[in-house]
mmCIF file of C-alpha atoms in Angstrom:
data_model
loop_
_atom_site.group_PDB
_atom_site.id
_atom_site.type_symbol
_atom_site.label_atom_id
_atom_site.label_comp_id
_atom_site.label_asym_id
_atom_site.label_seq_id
_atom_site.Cartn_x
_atom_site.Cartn_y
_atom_site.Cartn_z
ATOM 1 C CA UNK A 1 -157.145 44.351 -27.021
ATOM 2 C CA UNK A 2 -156.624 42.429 -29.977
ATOM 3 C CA UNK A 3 -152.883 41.222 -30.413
ATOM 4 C CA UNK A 4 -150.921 40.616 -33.894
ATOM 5 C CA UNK A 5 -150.883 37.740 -35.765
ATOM 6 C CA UNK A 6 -147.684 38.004 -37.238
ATOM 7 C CA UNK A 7 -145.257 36.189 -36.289
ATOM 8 C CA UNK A 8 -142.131 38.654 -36.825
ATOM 9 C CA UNK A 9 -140.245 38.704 -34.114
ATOM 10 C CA UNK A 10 -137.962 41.596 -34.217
ATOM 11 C CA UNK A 11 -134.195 41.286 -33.551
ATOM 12 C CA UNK A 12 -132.182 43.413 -31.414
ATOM 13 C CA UNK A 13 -130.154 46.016 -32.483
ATOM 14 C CA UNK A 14 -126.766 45.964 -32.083
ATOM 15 C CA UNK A 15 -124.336 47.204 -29.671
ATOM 16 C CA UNK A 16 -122.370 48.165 -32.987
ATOM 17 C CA UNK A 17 -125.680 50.145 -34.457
ATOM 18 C CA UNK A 18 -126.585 51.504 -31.187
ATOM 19 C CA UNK A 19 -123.269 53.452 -31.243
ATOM 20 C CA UNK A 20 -123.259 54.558 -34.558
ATOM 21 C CA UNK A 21 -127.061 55.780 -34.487
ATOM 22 C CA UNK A 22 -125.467 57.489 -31.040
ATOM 23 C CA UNK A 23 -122.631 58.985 -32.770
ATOM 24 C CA UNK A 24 -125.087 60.397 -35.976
ATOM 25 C CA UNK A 25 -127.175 62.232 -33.042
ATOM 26 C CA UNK A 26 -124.209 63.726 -31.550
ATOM 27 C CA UNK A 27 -122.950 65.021 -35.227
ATOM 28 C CA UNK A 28 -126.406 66.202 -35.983
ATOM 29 C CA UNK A 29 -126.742 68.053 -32.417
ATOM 30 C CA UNK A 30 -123.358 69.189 -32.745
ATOM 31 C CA UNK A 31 -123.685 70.532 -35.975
ATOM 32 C CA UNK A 32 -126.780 72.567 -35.273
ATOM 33 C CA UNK A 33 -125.262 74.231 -32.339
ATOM 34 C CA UNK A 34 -122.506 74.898 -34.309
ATOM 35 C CA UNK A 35 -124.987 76.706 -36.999
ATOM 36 C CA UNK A 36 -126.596 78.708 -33.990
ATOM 37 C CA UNK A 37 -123.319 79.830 -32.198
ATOM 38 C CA UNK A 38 -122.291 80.800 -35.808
ATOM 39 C CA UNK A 39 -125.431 83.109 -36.562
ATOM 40 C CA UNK A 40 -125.218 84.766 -33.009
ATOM 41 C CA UNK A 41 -121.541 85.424 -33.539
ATOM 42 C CA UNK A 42 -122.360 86.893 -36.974
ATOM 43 C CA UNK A 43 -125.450 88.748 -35.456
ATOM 44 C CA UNK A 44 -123.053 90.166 -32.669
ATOM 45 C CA UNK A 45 -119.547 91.010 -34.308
ATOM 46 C CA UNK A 46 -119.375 94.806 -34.861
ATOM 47 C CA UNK A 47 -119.745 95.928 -38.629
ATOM 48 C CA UNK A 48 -117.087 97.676 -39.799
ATOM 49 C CA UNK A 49 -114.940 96.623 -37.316
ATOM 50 C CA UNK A 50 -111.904 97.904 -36.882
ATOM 51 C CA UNK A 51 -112.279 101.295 -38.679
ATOM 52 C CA UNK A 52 -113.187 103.629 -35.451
ATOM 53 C CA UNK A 53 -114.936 106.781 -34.947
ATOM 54 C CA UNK A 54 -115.540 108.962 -37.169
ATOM 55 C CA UNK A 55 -111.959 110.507 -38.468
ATOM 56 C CA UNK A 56 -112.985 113.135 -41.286
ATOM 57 C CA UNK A 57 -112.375 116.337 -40.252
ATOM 58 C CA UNK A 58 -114.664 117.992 -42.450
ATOM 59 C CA UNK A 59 -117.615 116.326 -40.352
ATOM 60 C CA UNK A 60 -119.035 118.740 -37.417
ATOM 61 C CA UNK A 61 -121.071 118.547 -34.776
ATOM 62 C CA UNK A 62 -123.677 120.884 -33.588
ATOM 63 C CA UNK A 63 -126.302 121.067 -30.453
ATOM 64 C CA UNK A 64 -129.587 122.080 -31.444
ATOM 65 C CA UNK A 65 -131.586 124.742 -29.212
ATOM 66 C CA UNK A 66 -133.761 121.387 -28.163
ATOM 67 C CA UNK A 67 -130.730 120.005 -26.981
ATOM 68 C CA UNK A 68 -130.220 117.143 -30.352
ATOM 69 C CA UNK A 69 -126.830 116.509 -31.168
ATOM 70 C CA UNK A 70 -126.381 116.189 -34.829
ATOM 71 C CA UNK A 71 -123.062 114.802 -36.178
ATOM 72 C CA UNK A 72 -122.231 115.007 -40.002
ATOM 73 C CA UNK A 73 -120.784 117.053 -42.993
ATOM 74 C CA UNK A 74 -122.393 120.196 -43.704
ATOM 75 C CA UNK A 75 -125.581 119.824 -46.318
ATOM 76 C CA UNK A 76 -126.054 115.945 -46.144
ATOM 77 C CA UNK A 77 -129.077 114.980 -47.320
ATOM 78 C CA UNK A 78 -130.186 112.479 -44.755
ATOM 79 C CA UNK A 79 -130.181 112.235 -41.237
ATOM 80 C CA UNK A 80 -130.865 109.389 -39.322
ATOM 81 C CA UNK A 81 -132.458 109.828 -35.775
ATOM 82 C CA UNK A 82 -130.921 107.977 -33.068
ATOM 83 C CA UNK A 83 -132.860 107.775 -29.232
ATOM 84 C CA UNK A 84 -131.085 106.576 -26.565
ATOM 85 C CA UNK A 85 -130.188 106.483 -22.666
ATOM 86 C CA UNK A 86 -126.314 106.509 -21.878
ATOM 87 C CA UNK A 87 -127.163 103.869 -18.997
ATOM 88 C CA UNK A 88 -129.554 101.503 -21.547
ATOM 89 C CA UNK A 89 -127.546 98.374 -22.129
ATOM 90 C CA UNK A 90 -129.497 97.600 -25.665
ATOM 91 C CA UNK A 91 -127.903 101.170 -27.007
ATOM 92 C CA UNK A 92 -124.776 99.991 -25.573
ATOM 93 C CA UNK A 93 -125.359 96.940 -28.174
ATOM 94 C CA UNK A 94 -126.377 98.814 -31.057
ATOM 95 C CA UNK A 95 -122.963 101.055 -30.884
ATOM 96 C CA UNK A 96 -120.776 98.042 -30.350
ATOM 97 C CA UNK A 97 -122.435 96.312 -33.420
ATOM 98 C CA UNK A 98 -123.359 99.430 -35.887
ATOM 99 C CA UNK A 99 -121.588 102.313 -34.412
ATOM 100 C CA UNK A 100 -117.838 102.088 -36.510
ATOM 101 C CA UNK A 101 -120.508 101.504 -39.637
ATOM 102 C CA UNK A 102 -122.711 104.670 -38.655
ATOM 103 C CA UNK A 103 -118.926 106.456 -38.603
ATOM 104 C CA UNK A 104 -118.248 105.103 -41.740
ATOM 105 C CA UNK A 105 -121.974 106.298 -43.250
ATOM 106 C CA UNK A 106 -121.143 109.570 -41.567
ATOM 107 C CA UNK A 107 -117.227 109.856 -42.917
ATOM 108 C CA UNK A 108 -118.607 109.445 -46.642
ATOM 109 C CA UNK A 109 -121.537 111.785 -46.096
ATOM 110 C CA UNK A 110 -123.751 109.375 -46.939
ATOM 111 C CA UNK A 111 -126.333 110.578 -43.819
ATOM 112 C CA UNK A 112 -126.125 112.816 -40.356
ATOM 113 C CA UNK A 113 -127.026 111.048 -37.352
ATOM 114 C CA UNK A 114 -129.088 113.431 -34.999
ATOM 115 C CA UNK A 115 -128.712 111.929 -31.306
ATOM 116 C CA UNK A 116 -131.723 112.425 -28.867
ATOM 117 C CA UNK A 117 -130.365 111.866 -25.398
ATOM 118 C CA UNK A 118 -133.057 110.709 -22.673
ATOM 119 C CA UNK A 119 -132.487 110.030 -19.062
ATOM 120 C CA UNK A 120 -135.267 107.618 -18.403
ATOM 121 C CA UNK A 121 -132.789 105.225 -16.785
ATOM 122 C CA UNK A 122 -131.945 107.738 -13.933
ATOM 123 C CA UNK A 123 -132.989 105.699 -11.020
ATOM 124 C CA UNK A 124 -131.011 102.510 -12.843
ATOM 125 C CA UNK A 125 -127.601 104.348 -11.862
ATOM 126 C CA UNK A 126 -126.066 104.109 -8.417
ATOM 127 C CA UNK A 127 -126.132 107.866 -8.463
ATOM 128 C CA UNK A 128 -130.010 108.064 -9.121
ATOM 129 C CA UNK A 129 -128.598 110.695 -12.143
ATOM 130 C CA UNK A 130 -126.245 109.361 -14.392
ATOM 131 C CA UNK A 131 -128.357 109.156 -17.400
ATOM 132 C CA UNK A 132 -128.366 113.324 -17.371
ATOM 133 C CA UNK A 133 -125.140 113.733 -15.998
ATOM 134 C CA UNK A 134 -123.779 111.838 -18.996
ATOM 135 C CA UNK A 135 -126.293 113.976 -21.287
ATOM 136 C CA UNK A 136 -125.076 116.987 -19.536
ATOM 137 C CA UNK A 137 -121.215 115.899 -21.231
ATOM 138 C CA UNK A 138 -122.251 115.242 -24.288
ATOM 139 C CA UNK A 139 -123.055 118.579 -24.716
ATOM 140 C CA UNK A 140 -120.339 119.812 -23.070
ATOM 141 C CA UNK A 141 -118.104 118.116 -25.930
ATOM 142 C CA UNK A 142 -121.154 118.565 -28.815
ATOM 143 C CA UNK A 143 -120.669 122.500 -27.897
ATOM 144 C CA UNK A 144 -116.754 122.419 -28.862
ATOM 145 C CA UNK A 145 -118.368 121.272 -32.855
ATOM 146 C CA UNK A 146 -115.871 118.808 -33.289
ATOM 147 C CA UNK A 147 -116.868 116.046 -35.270
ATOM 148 C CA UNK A 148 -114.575 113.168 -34.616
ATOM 149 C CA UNK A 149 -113.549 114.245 -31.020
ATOM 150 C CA UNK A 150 -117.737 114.255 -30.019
ATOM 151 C CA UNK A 151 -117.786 110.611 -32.040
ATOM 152 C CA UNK A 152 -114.328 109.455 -30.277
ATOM 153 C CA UNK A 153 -116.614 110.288 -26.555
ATOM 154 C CA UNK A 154 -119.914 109.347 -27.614
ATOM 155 C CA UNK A 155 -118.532 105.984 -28.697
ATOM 156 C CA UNK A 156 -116.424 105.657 -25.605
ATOM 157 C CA UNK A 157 -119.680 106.427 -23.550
ATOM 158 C CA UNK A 158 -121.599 103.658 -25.453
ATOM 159 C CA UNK A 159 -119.331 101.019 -25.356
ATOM 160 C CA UNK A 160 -116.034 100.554 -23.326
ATOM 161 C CA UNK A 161 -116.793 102.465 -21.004
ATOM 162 C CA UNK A 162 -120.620 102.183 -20.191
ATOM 163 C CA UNK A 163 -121.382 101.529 -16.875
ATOM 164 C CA UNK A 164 -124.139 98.396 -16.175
ATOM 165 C CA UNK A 165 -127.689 99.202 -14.559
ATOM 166 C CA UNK A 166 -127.773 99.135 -10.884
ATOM 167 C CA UNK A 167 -123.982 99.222 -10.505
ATOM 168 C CA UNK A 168 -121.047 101.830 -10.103
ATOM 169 C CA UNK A 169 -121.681 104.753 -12.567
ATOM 170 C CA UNK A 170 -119.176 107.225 -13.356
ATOM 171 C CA UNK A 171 -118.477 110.985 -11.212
ATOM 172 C CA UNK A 172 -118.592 113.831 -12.976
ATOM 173 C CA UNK A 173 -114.419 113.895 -12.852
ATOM 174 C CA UNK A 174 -113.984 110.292 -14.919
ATOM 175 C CA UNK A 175 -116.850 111.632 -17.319
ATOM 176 C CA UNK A 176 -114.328 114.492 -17.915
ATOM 177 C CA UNK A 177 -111.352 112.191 -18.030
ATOM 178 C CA UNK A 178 -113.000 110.297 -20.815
ATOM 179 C CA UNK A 179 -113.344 113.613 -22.505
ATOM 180 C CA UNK A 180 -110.267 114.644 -21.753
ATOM 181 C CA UNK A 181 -108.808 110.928 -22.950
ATOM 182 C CA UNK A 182 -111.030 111.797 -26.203
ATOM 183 C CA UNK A 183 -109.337 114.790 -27.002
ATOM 184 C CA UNK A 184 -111.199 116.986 -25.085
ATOM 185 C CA UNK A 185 -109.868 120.599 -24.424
ATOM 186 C CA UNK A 186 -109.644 122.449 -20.842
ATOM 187 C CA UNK A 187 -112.804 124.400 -21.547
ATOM 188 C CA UNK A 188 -114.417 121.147 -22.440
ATOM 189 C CA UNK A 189 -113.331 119.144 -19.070
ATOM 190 C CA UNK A 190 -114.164 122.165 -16.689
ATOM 191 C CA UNK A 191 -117.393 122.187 -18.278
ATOM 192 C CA UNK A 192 -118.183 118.418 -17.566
ATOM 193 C CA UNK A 193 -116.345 118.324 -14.109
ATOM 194 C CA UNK A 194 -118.733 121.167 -12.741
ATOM 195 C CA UNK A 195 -122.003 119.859 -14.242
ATOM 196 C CA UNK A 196 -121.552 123.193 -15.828
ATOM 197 C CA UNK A 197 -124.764 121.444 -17.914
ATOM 198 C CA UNK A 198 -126.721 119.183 -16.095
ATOM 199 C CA UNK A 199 -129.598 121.499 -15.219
ATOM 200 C CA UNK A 200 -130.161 122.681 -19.408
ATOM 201 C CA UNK A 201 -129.824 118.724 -19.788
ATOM 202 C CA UNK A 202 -132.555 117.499 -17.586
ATOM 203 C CA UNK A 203 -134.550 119.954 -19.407
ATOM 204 C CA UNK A 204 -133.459 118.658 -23.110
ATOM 205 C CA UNK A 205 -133.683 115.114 -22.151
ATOM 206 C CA UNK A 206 -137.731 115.529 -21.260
ATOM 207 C CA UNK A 207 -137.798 117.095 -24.379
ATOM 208 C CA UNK A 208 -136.195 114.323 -26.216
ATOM 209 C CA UNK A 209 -138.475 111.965 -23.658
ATOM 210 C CA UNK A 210 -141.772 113.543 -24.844
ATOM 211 C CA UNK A 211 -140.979 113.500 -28.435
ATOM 212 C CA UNK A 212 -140.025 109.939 -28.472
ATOM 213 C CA UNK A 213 -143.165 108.985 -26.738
ATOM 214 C CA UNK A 214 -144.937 111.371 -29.231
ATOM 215 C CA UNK A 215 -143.297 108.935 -32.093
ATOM 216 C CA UNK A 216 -144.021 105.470 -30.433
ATOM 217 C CA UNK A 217 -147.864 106.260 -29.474
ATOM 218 C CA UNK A 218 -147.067 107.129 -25.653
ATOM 219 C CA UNK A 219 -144.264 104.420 -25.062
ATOM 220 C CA UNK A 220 -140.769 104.982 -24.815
ATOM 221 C CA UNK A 221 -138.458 102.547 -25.631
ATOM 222 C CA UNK A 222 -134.269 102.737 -26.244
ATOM 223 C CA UNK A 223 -132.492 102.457 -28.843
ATOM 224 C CA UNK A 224 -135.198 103.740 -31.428
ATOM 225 C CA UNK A 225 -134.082 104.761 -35.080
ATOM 226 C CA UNK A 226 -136.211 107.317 -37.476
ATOM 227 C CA UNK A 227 -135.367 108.164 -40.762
ATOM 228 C CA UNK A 228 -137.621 110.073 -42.619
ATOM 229 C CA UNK A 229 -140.021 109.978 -39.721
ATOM 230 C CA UNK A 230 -139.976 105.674 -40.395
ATOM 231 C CA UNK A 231 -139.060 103.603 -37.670
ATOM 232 C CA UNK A 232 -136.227 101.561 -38.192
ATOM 233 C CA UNK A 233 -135.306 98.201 -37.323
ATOM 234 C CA UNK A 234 -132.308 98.453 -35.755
ATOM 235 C CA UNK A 235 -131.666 95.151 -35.233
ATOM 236 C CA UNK A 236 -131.537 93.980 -38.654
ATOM 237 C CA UNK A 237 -127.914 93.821 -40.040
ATOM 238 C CA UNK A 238 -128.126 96.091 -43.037
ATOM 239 C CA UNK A 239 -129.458 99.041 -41.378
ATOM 240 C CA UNK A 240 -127.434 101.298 -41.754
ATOM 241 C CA UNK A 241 -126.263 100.450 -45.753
ATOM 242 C CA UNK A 242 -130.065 100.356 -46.178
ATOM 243 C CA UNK A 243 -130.158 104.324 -44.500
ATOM 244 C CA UNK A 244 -127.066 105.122 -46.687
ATOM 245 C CA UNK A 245 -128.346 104.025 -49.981
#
């Protein structure tokens, strides 16, 4: 292999250069982590937060005869479509992030949210039927058509108090304590502490199951958002202003 003919001999760096070059890297990696930790923190902080469940009193709740829960003043215009499994940990995510900004949405009457509960993630739960049993209460506390008492449970369900696939789910007792913790009257905890539901929940939930399958060609996947029959991307931050507007 032919060599060079210059004569250039190049000169070492120094110990002096060697640091600072060092030092540059470390900013630069430093700084990009920094921009990555910042967008993920963005990306996860809840919208909204701090304002809550829904608190207007004037906003109702109804369960539908296929067993939909729809939450919202009387004669909105919109309603947003929400599918999800009480034991999915992604719907867990989107109600942490969006779910004080769907309450705000819903306070201002801006849209209805119509919740499709599926049980898909049965066998996930210690109890091999969590998902329905956790339907089963939501309808207990959907059938008592308060508004902000269903959203005070619902977002209880979703969030601080979810339990994690594969590990200790809650009885039928602390689903009713939750309720009860919610605002929940007698009626409403005897009806969740007796599975006074569970077997008219099953049934809604493969209801919900087959028509969310019918909407994503045959699949079925958690969270999933429709509004006006258009998937939405949940995971893009302005969502919900975007449903709202």
């Amino acid at each position: 292999m032919s060599q060079s003919s210059s004569k250039h001999t190049p000169q070492p760096v120094s110990s002096k250069t060697t640091y600072a070059l060092g030092a540059l890297a470390l900013v630069v990696v430093a700084a990009i982590v920094f921009a990555v930790y910042q967008w993920n923190r963005g990306s996860d902080s809840p919208r909204n937060d701090g304002y809550g469940a829904v608190r207007d009193a004037a906003v109702s709740v109804a369960l539908d005869s296929d067993g939909a829960i729809v939450l919202g003043k009387p004669g909105v215009a919109k309603t947003v479509e929400i599918f999800e499994d009480p034991l999915c940990p992604a719907c867990g995510h989107l109600e942490k992030i969006f779910g004080q900004e769907i309450a705000q949405q819903i306070d201002e009457g801006k849209f209805a949210v119509r919740y499709r509960l599926v049980n898909f993630l049965d066998s996930a739960s210690r109890s091999k039927d969590y998902s329905t049993r956790a339907i089963a209460a939501n309808e207990c506390v959907a059938q008592a058509g308060d508004g902000p008492l269903y959203s005070r449970f619902h977002e209880a369900l979703f969030t601080t108090r979810q339990p994690e696939e594969r590990g200790a789910d809650h009885d039928n007792q602390t689903l009713a304590t939750i309720a009860k913790d919610a605002g929940a009257s007698d009626e409403v905890v005897r009806c969740i502490s007796t599975g006074q539901r569970v077997d008219t929940a099953r049934n809604h939930a493969e209801a919900a199951l087959k028509a969310l399958e019918a909407e994503l060609g045959g699949k079925a996947a958690t969270p999933s958002v429709f509004l006006d029959d258009k998937k939405v991307d949940w995971q893009n931050d302005d969502w919900v202003v975007n449903a709202a507007g």
